[in-house]
Amino acid sequence: FTEMPTDNFVESSFWNFDALFQPQQHPARDQHDTFFLRDPAEAPELPTNYMTRVKKVHSQGGYGSQGYKYEWKVEEARKNLLRTHTTSASARALYHLACQGKFTPVKYFSIDRVFRNESLDATHLAEFHQVEGVVADRGLTLGHLMGTLQQFFTKLGISKLRFKPAYNPYTEPSMEIFSYHEGLKKWVEVGNSGVFRP
Amino acid sequence: MPTVSVQRDLLFQALGRSYTDEEFNDLCFEFGLELDEVTSEKDIISKEKGEGRAEGASETVLYKIDVPANRYDLLCLEGLVRGLQVFKERINLPRYEKIIPAKDEGQKLIITEETVKIRPHAVAAVLRNITFTKERYDSFIDLQEKLHQNICRRRALVAIGTHDLDTISGPFTFTAKTPAEIKFKPLNQSQEYTASQIMDLYRTDSHLRQYLHLIEDKPRYPVIFDSNGVVLSMPPIINGDHSKISLKTRNVFIECTGTDMTKAKIVLDIIVAMFSEYCEKQFTVEAVEVVCPNGKTHIYPELAYRKDKVKPELINKKLGISETPSNLAKLLTRMCLSSHVTGNGNNIEIEIPPTRADVIHACDIVEDAAIAYGYNNIQMVIPKTYTIANQLPLNKLTELLRLDLAAAGFTEALTFALCSTEDIADKLGMDISATNAVHIANPKTAEFQVARTTLLPGLLKTVAANRKMPLPLKLFEISDIVVKDPTKDVGARNYRHLCALYYNKSPGFEIIHGLLDRVMQLLEVPPNKENGYTIKATEGSAFFPGRCAEIFARGQSVGKLGVLHPDVITKFELTMPCSALEINIEPFM
C-alpha cells in the first residue's frame, strides 16, 4: 500500500462531501457535526471540469444513477471546513489517478487526523485519527474487501470479525466491521468500509 | 443515524413471534439495523431526571433501533415490521394502490403564485376510513417528526401537515399572506392569534422556536385554508387546532409543502404507504388533485413503481458469489424489491416500490442482494493486485526523527491541533492577526477557536497537566500546524513542525541547543553558513530578551530557539524556567 498525502487539515466541502456524493442538504453538513471555517471561509479554487460532472450527478444523475434531483450550489461546495474524514484525501488521490490517463491498479493508505464538532466525553473527541485504505483495480468484489479487512485486522491482533450492512453516501454496498472483544464479552464496531459507488 | 423507539411487545406481536434480546439483536445485525438500547420510559426518566421523578412512569419495554439514514421506509414500527416480515419471507410486500376518485368527487389543493417566493411546492393525499388506536396515533405523529428531522432537513425542505378531513371542506388553497392577514387558533391553544402573535408565542417553545426563522423575516407567510376560510396550517410552524386529528378520526387529509419537490413527493409516499395499512381498504390511498399557479394539474401521491433490469452476472461479479438467477431474484424480493427472471433466464427484472426511494443505481440493488445473501456468507479473498508499497517521504522523515529524539531522552507528546486564540497569540505575546491563523466559525467551546500555528502551546499545556512528574520534563512533538495560504486551492496549508522543550529548575538553553545540533546532524546539514545551518541572535515575543535565536538553514529561516519569557510561562500556569525549540522540517526533505 502506498501512503497518500494527507497534509491538509483544511478541506473544501467539495472534496469532503460533494465529490463523495454526500448531498448538500445532508444533516452532517450542518453546523453540528462539522467545523466550518470563518477564515478562510471559502476555497478559492476548485477543479472546474470535475466540478461540472459532480454537479450533474447530484442534480440530474449520471453513470447509471438517478442522482438526488436537487439544485446543486457551488457556494455550498466552496465552504471550507476541517476535514471530517480522510476519505477526502482518498477522493483527491483517486482524482489524480484518473487524471494520469492510463489506469494502473493501486493500493493507497493513510493515517491522519480528522475533526468533528462534538462535545468531548468518554468515547468522543473533537479531533482523532483515522486509518484509511483504498484498493482500485478491475474485477474487485465485496469478497475481496472482506478478505483485505480480515488480513488487516488480523495483523492488529483482531481476528474474530463479523460484517454488517451499513450506509455511507459514497459506498454501496457498505459494511461495518465488528470484532468480538474478549474483555467486554461483546461485539464492538472497529471499522467502516464499502465499495465506492460507480 | 436516526433512532426509532418501538414498544417491544407491539413489535413482537406484529412480527408474530417473540425473540430474546440477543436473537433480535442478531436479526437486526443481519438486516443492517442496530438494537441500540433496551429501555423503558421509566428508565429514560430515571437517567435524565433522577429516580424520584420516574415514579409511576411506564415500565413497558422499549427497543431503540438505529436505522440507516437513507431508509425512510424503516422509520416507524409499521415500516420496520413490514421490512422484517418480507425479509423473513413471512409476508409478501403489500402493493400500494392509489385510487383516483371520480371527477368532482375528490379533494383539490390549489396553489397560488404567492407561494413561489417562499414555499413553492405542495403535494397532498387522503387516507380513507382509517382506524387509529393510541399506539397507531403516536406512531403516526412520531413518523412525521422523524421525517421532519431527517429527509426534510428540520422542516426547511418539506413540512408535513395532517388533518381530520371531516372537520374541513375542500377545495383547499395553499397561498402566502402577510402576517397580519393570517389569524387562527393554533394546535392545542385556546384562542385565536395572528401570525405575528404566533411567532412571539412560540419564541419560547423549546421545540417550535427553531423553525420560526424559516419564514419569520419574509413579507408573506405560507398558509393553507379550506373553502370556508378555516386555516389548516401555517407551514412549517404549526397546524390549526380546528382540523386536529384525534383517535376518532376516520379520514385524514395529508399535505406536504416545501422547497424541494422531489423530497416532498417521497415524504408523502412514505407516510401514506406506511399508514394505509390501517385503512378499511388496506394499502389504498385516495388521490388529491393539485392545481399549480400556471393552471397545470397533478395527481398525488405518485406511489410510482419503478422497473429496472439487472444482469445476474453483474450481481455475482460485484459480490464474489455465484447464485442462480432465480435465487438472486428471491434474495431481492426478500428486500422489498420484487423480482423475477426474464429473457432466456439471463436477466432479472426488478420492481422498485415507492417506499425505496433510496434505490437510485444498480449498486443499490447489488447491496440489497448482498444483505439478503448474508454478508458473512460471502467468501473472503485477497485481491490479486500487485503494487509496490511506498511511504510518503515527509512521514518517513518524521518517523525517523521521532525515534532519534526519543533516543536523545525526550518524551513524545500528542496534542490537539485546535486551540483557543489566546493560546497561539496573547499567551505568546503576539497579536492574533499576526499569526495568519485559520479561524473556526462554529466552535462549541473556546478551546477550539483556531487551528494551531505553533506546537508550543500544546506542549506547554502538557507540561502544565503533568506538573507532578519528576523534573526535568523534556517533551517533543513532530506534527502539523496550519496557516492560511492563498496559493493553495483551499486557502490554507499544513506545515510539519518539530517542537521540543526543556522544563526544569534551570532553563537549559544548552540542552535545547544541543538537541538542535543533533537534529541537524541527523538531517546531514553541516553547521556552516554557506550550505548548512547557523543561528543568529534575535528578539521573539515569546522569548526572554537576549536569549533567543533564529535558525537559518541554507539561507532560509526555519524556526527559533531560546529561553521562554516568564510571562509566557506564567500564562500557561507554569512556575519553572523553560527553553524551547521549534522548526519547520519540510525544507529538509
PDB file of C-alpha atoms in Angstrom, chain B residues 120-290:
ATOM      1  CA  PRO B 120     -43.399  26.829  -3.920  1.00  0.00           C
ATOM      2  CA  HIS B 121     -44.225  23.126  -3.794  1.00  0.00           C
ATOM      3  CA  ALA B 122     -47.112  21.177  -2.308  1.00  0.00           C
ATOM      4  CA  VAL B 123     -48.489  17.673  -2.596  1.00  0.00           C
ATOM      5  CA  ALA B 124     -51.411  16.039  -0.827  1.00  0.00           C
ATOM      6  CA  ALA B 125     -53.306  12.786  -0.331  1.00  0.00           C
ATOM      7  CA  VAL B 126     -56.214  11.315   1.625  1.00  0.00           C
ATOM      8  CA  LEU B 127     -56.343   8.204   3.812  1.00  0.00           C
ATOM      9  CA  ARG B 128     -59.954   6.977   3.846  1.00  0.00           C
ATOM     10  CA  ASN B 129     -61.700   5.114   6.659  1.00  0.00           C
ATOM     11  CA  ILE B 130     -58.636   4.759   8.804  1.00  0.00           C
ATOM     12  CA  THR B 131     -58.809   3.393  12.335  1.00  0.00           C
ATOM     13  CA  PHE B 132     -56.496   4.876  14.932  1.00  0.00           C
ATOM     14  CA  THR B 133     -55.568   3.417  18.299  1.00  0.00           C
ATOM     15  CA  LYS B 134     -53.383   5.275  20.772  1.00  0.00           C
ATOM     16  CA  GLU B 135     -50.308   3.369  19.595  1.00  0.00           C
ATOM     17  CA  ARG B 136     -51.050   3.921  15.910  1.00  0.00           C
ATOM     18  CA  TYR B 137     -51.685   7.608  16.516  1.00  0.00           C
ATOM     19  CA  ASP B 138     -48.431   8.032  18.432  1.00  0.00           C
ATOM     20  CA  SER B 139     -46.596   6.194  15.687  1.00  0.00           C
ATOM     21  CA  PHE B 140     -48.211   8.472  13.072  1.00  0.00           C
ATOM     22  CA  ILE B 141     -47.019  11.602  14.879  1.00  0.00           C
ATOM     23  CA  ASP B 142     -43.583  10.114  15.520  1.00  0.00           C
ATOM     24  CA  LEU B 143     -43.050   9.261  11.873  1.00  0.00           C
ATOM     25  CA  GLN B 144     -43.792  12.838  10.886  1.00  0.00           C
ATOM     26  CA  GLU B 145     -41.256  14.090  13.399  1.00  0.00           C
ATOM     27  CA  LYS B 146     -38.616  11.593  12.226  1.00  0.00           C
ATOM     28  CA  LEU B 147     -39.143  12.591   8.602  1.00  0.00           C
ATOM     29  CA  HIS B 148     -39.010  16.256   9.592  1.00  0.00           C
ATOM     30  CA  GLN B 149     -35.665  15.733  11.301  1.00  0.00           C
ATOM     31  CA  ASN B 150     -34.228  13.539   8.590  1.00  0.00           C
ATOM     32  CA  ILE B 151     -35.105  13.978   4.914  1.00  0.00           C
ATOM     33  CA  CYS B 152     -36.995  17.241   5.494  1.00  0.00           C
ATOM     34  CA  ARG B 153     -33.861  18.808   6.946  1.00  0.00           C
ATOM     35  CA  ARG B 154     -35.690  20.082  10.017  1.00  0.00           C
ATOM     36  CA  ARG B 155     -38.737  21.270   8.067  1.00  0.00           C
ATOM     37  CA  ALA B 156     -36.692  23.556   5.833  1.00  0.00           C
ATOM     38  CA  LEU B 157     -37.119  21.383   2.761  1.00  0.00           C
ATOM     39  CA  VAL B 158     -40.520  19.837   3.497  1.00  0.00           C
ATOM     40  CA  ALA B 159     -43.128  20.273   6.210  1.00  0.00           C
ATOM     41  CA  ILE B 160     -45.934  17.799   6.843  1.00  0.00           C
ATOM     42  CA  GLY B 161     -49.422  18.656   7.992  1.00  0.00           C
ATOM     43  CA  THR B 162     -52.099  16.100   8.809  1.00  0.00           C
ATOM     44  CA  HIS B 163     -55.749  16.970   9.324  1.00  0.00           C
ATOM     45  CA  ASP B 164     -59.125  15.434  10.127  1.00  0.00           C
ATOM     46  CA  LEU B 165     -60.844  15.680   6.754  1.00  0.00           C
ATOM     47  CA  ASP B 166     -64.324  15.557   8.295  1.00  0.00           C
ATOM     48  CA  THR B 167     -63.756  18.865  10.112  1.00  0.00           C
ATOM     49  CA  ILE B 168     -62.841  20.776   6.961  1.00  0.00           C
ATOM     50  CA  SER B 169     -64.150  21.007   3.434  1.00  0.00           C
ATOM     51  CA  GLY B 170     -62.321  21.352   0.153  1.00  0.00           C
ATOM     52  CA  PRO B 171     -61.247  22.661  -2.200  1.00  0.00           C
ATOM     53  CA  PHE B 172     -58.180  23.768  -0.256  1.00  0.00           C
ATOM     54  CA  THR B 173     -55.987  26.728  -1.078  1.00  0.00           C
ATOM     55  CA  PHE B 174     -52.256  26.983  -0.460  1.00  0.00           C
ATOM     56  CA  THR B 175     -51.141  30.579  -0.639  1.00  0.00           C
ATOM     57  CA  ALA B 176     -48.969  33.123   1.113  1.00  0.00           C
ATOM     58  CA  LYS B 177     -50.381  36.063   3.029  1.00  0.00           C
ATOM     59  CA  THR B 178     -48.966  38.896   5.071  1.00  0.00           C
ATOM     60  CA  PRO B 179     -48.660  38.059   8.759  1.00  0.00           C
ATOM     61  CA  ALA B 180     -51.461  40.428   9.704  1.00  0.00           C
ATOM     62  CA  GLU B 181     -53.867  38.700   7.336  1.00  0.00           C
ATOM     63  CA  ILE B 182     -53.416  35.290   8.920  1.00  0.00           C
ATOM     64  CA  LYS B 183     -55.440  34.604  12.076  1.00  0.00           C
ATOM     65  CA  PHE B 184     -56.332  31.222  13.566  1.00  0.00           C
ATOM     66  CA  LYS B 185     -56.284  29.062  16.666  1.00  0.00           C
ATOM     67  CA  PRO B 186     -53.039  27.056  16.631  1.00  0.00           C
ATOM     68  CA  LEU B 187     -52.961  23.419  17.689  1.00  0.00           C
ATOM     69  CA  ASN B 188     -53.765  22.939  21.385  1.00  0.00           C
ATOM     70  CA  GLN B 189     -54.224  26.653  22.029  1.00  0.00           C
ATOM     71  CA  SER B 190     -57.400  28.145  23.472  1.00  0.00           C
ATOM     72  CA  GLN B 191     -57.704  31.350  21.426  1.00  0.00           C
ATOM     73  CA  GLU B 192     -57.029  32.792  18.013  1.00  0.00           C
ATOM     74  CA  TYR B 193     -53.783  34.568  17.191  1.00  0.00           C
ATOM     75  CA  THR B 194     -52.458  36.480  14.205  1.00  0.00           C
ATOM     76  CA  ALA B 195     -49.365  35.112  12.540  1.00  0.00           C
ATOM     77  CA  SER B 196     -47.105  37.729  14.155  1.00  0.00           C
ATOM     78  CA  GLN B 197     -48.540  36.833  17.561  1.00  0.00           C
ATOM     79  CA  ILE B 198     -47.913  33.169  16.830  1.00  0.00           C
ATOM     80  CA  MET B 199     -44.249  33.951  16.155  1.00  0.00           C
ATOM     81  CA  ASP B 200     -43.992  35.615  19.553  1.00  0.00           C
ATOM     82  CA  LEU B 201     -45.995  32.887  21.231  1.00  0.00           C
ATOM     83  CA  TYR B 202     -43.660  30.143  20.147  1.00  0.00           C
ATOM     84  CA  ARG B 203     -40.429  32.032  20.617  1.00  0.00           C
ATOM     85  CA  THR B 204     -40.026  30.397  23.996  1.00  0.00           C
ATOM     86  CA  ASP B 205     -41.239  26.956  22.917  1.00  0.00           C
ATOM     87  CA  SER B 206     -38.208  24.704  23.004  1.00  0.00           C
ATOM     88  CA  HIS B 207     -39.411  22.634  20.069  1.00  0.00           C
ATOM     89  CA  LEU B 208     -41.008  25.112  17.670  1.00  0.00           C
ATOM     90  CA  ARG B 209     -38.736  28.108  18.067  1.00  0.00           C
ATOM     91  CA  GLN B 210     -36.059  26.509  15.855  1.00  0.00           C
ATOM     92  CA  TYR B 211     -38.401  26.653  12.866  1.00  0.00           C
ATOM     93  CA  LEU B 212     -39.552  30.271  13.212  1.00  0.00           C
ATOM     94  CA  HIS B 213     -36.596  31.647  11.257  1.00  0.00           C
ATOM     95  CA  LEU B 214     -37.663  29.743   8.147  1.00  0.00           C
ATOM     96  CA  ILE B 215     -40.447  32.245   7.446  1.00  0.00           C
ATOM     97  CA  GLU B 216     -40.158  34.952  10.085  1.00  0.00           C
ATOM     98  CA  ASP B 217     -38.450  37.666   8.054  1.00  0.00           C
ATOM     99  CA  LYS B 218     -40.398  37.114   4.868  1.00  0.00           C
ATOM    100  CA  PRO B 219     -43.097  39.567   3.772  1.00  0.00           C
ATOM    101  CA  ARG B 220     -45.648  36.776   3.317  1.00  0.00           C
ATOM    102  CA  TYR B 221     -46.160  33.577   5.321  1.00  0.00           C
ATOM    103  CA  PRO B 222     -47.414  30.331   3.767  1.00  0.00           C
ATOM    104  CA  VAL B 223     -50.903  29.289   4.804  1.00  0.00           C
ATOM    105  CA  ILE B 224     -53.401  26.598   3.820  1.00  0.00           C
ATOM    106  CA  PHE B 225     -57.119  27.071   4.329  1.00  0.00           C
ATOM    107  CA  ASP B 226     -60.301  25.361   3.207  1.00  0.00           C
ATOM    108  CA  SER B 227     -63.303  26.625   1.243  1.00  0.00           C
ATOM    109  CA  ASN B 228     -64.739  28.247   4.413  1.00  0.00           C
ATOM    110  CA  GLY B 229     -61.560  30.096   5.249  1.00  0.00           C
ATOM    111  CA  VAL B 230     -60.693  27.716   8.107  1.00  0.00           C
ATOM    112  CA  VAL B 231     -56.916  27.590   8.442  1.00  0.00           C
ATOM    113  CA  LEU B 232     -55.488  24.094   8.202  1.00  0.00           C
ATOM    114  CA  SER B 233     -51.917  25.059   8.852  1.00  0.00           C
ATOM    115  CA  MET B 234     -49.205  27.667   8.564  1.00  0.00           C
ATOM    116  CA  PRO B 235     -46.281  25.589   7.345  1.00  0.00           C
ATOM    117  CA  PRO B 236     -43.676  24.943   8.554  1.00  0.00           C
ATOM    118  CA  ILE B 237     -44.613  26.197  12.000  1.00  0.00           C
ATOM    119  CA  ILE B 238     -47.889  24.778  13.237  1.00  0.00           C
ATOM    120  CA  ASN B 239     -51.237  23.251  12.294  1.00  0.00           C
ATOM    121  CA  GLY B 240     -54.571  24.703  13.176  1.00  0.00           C
ATOM    122  CA  ASP B 241     -56.471  23.348  16.171  1.00  0.00           C
ATOM    123  CA  HIS B 242     -59.705  23.085  14.188  1.00  0.00           C
ATOM    124  CA  SER B 243     -58.547  20.264  11.969  1.00  0.00           C
ATOM    125  CA  LYS B 244     -56.533  18.361  14.546  1.00  0.00           C
ATOM    126  CA  ILE B 245     -56.587  14.591  14.448  1.00  0.00           C
ATOM    127  CA  SER B 246     -57.951  12.543  17.313  1.00  0.00           C
ATOM    128  CA  LEU B 247     -58.287   8.838  17.961  1.00  0.00           C
ATOM    129  CA  LYS B 248     -61.802   9.028  16.497  1.00  0.00           C
ATOM    130  CA  THR B 249     -60.639  10.494  13.167  1.00  0.00           C
ATOM    131  CA  ARG B 250     -61.698   8.368  10.223  1.00  0.00           C
ATOM    132  CA  ASN B 251     -60.476  10.347   7.195  1.00  0.00           C
ATOM    133  CA  VAL B 252     -57.113  12.066   7.080  1.00  0.00           C
ATOM    134  CA  PHE B 253     -56.012  14.841   4.731  1.00  0.00           C
ATOM    135  CA  ILE B 254     -52.218  14.989   4.417  1.00  0.00           C
ATOM    136  CA  GLU B 255     -50.393  17.944   2.886  1.00  0.00           C
ATOM    137  CA  CYS B 256     -46.641  18.317   2.381  1.00  0.00           C
ATOM    138  CA  THR B 257     -45.296  21.720   1.432  1.00  0.00           C
ATOM    139  CA  GLY B 258     -41.742  22.675   0.791  1.00  0.00           C
ATOM    140  CA  THR B 259     -38.870  23.971  -1.266  1.00  0.00           C
ATOM    141  CA  ASP B 260     -37.750  20.607  -2.685  1.00  0.00           C
ATOM    142  CA  MET B 261     -40.315  18.867  -4.881  1.00  0.00           C
ATOM    143  CA  THR B 262     -38.532  15.521  -5.080  1.00  0.00           C
ATOM    144  CA  LYS B 263     -38.380  15.225  -1.322  1.00  0.00           C
ATOM    145  CA  ALA B 264     -41.974  16.375  -0.819  1.00  0.00           C
ATOM    146  CA  LYS B 265     -43.149  13.572  -3.090  1.00  0.00           C
ATOM    147  CA  ILE B 266     -41.002  10.987  -1.314  1.00  0.00           C
ATOM    148  CA  VAL B 267     -42.244  12.102   2.106  1.00  0.00           C
ATOM    149  CA  LEU B 268     -45.900  11.899   1.054  1.00  0.00           C
ATOM    150  CA  ASP B 269     -45.362   8.448  -0.469  1.00  0.00           C
ATOM    151  CA  ILE B 270     -43.755   7.173   2.715  1.00  0.00           C
ATOM    152  CA  ILE B 271     -46.473   8.426   5.050  1.00  0.00           C
ATOM    153  CA  VAL B 272     -49.352   7.068   3.026  1.00  0.00           C
ATOM    154  CA  ALA B 273     -47.605   3.779   2.299  1.00  0.00           C
ATOM    155  CA  MET B 274     -46.908   3.203   5.967  1.00  0.00           C
ATOM    156  CA  PHE B 275     -50.304   4.114   7.380  1.00  0.00           C
ATOM    157  CA  SER B 276     -52.610   2.938   4.640  1.00  0.00           C
ATOM    158  CA  GLU B 277     -52.246  -0.371   6.472  1.00  0.00           C
ATOM    159  CA  TYR B 278     -54.924   0.867   8.858  1.00  0.00           C
ATOM    160  CA  CYS B 279     -57.414   1.958   6.213  1.00  0.00           C
ATOM    161  CA  GLU B 280     -60.547  -0.110   5.708  1.00  0.00           C
ATOM    162  CA  LYS B 281     -59.343  -0.925   2.205  1.00  0.00           C
ATOM    163  CA  GLN B 282     -55.821  -1.805   3.263  1.00  0.00           C
ATOM    164  CA  PHE B 283     -52.917  -0.183   1.407  1.00  0.00           C
ATOM    165  CA  THR B 284     -55.110   2.091  -0.694  1.00  0.00           C
ATOM    166  CA  VAL B 285     -54.710   5.842  -0.813  1.00  0.00           C
ATOM    167  CA  GLU B 286     -57.174   8.348  -2.209  1.00  0.00           C
ATOM    168  CA  ALA B 287     -55.553  10.722  -4.652  1.00  0.00           C
ATOM    169  CA  VAL B 288     -55.795  14.500  -4.491  1.00  0.00           C
ATOM    170  CA  GLU B 289     -55.676  16.843  -7.454  1.00  0.00           C
ATOM    171  CA  VAL B 290     -53.141  19.633  -7.023  1.00  0.00           C
TER     172      VAL B 290
END
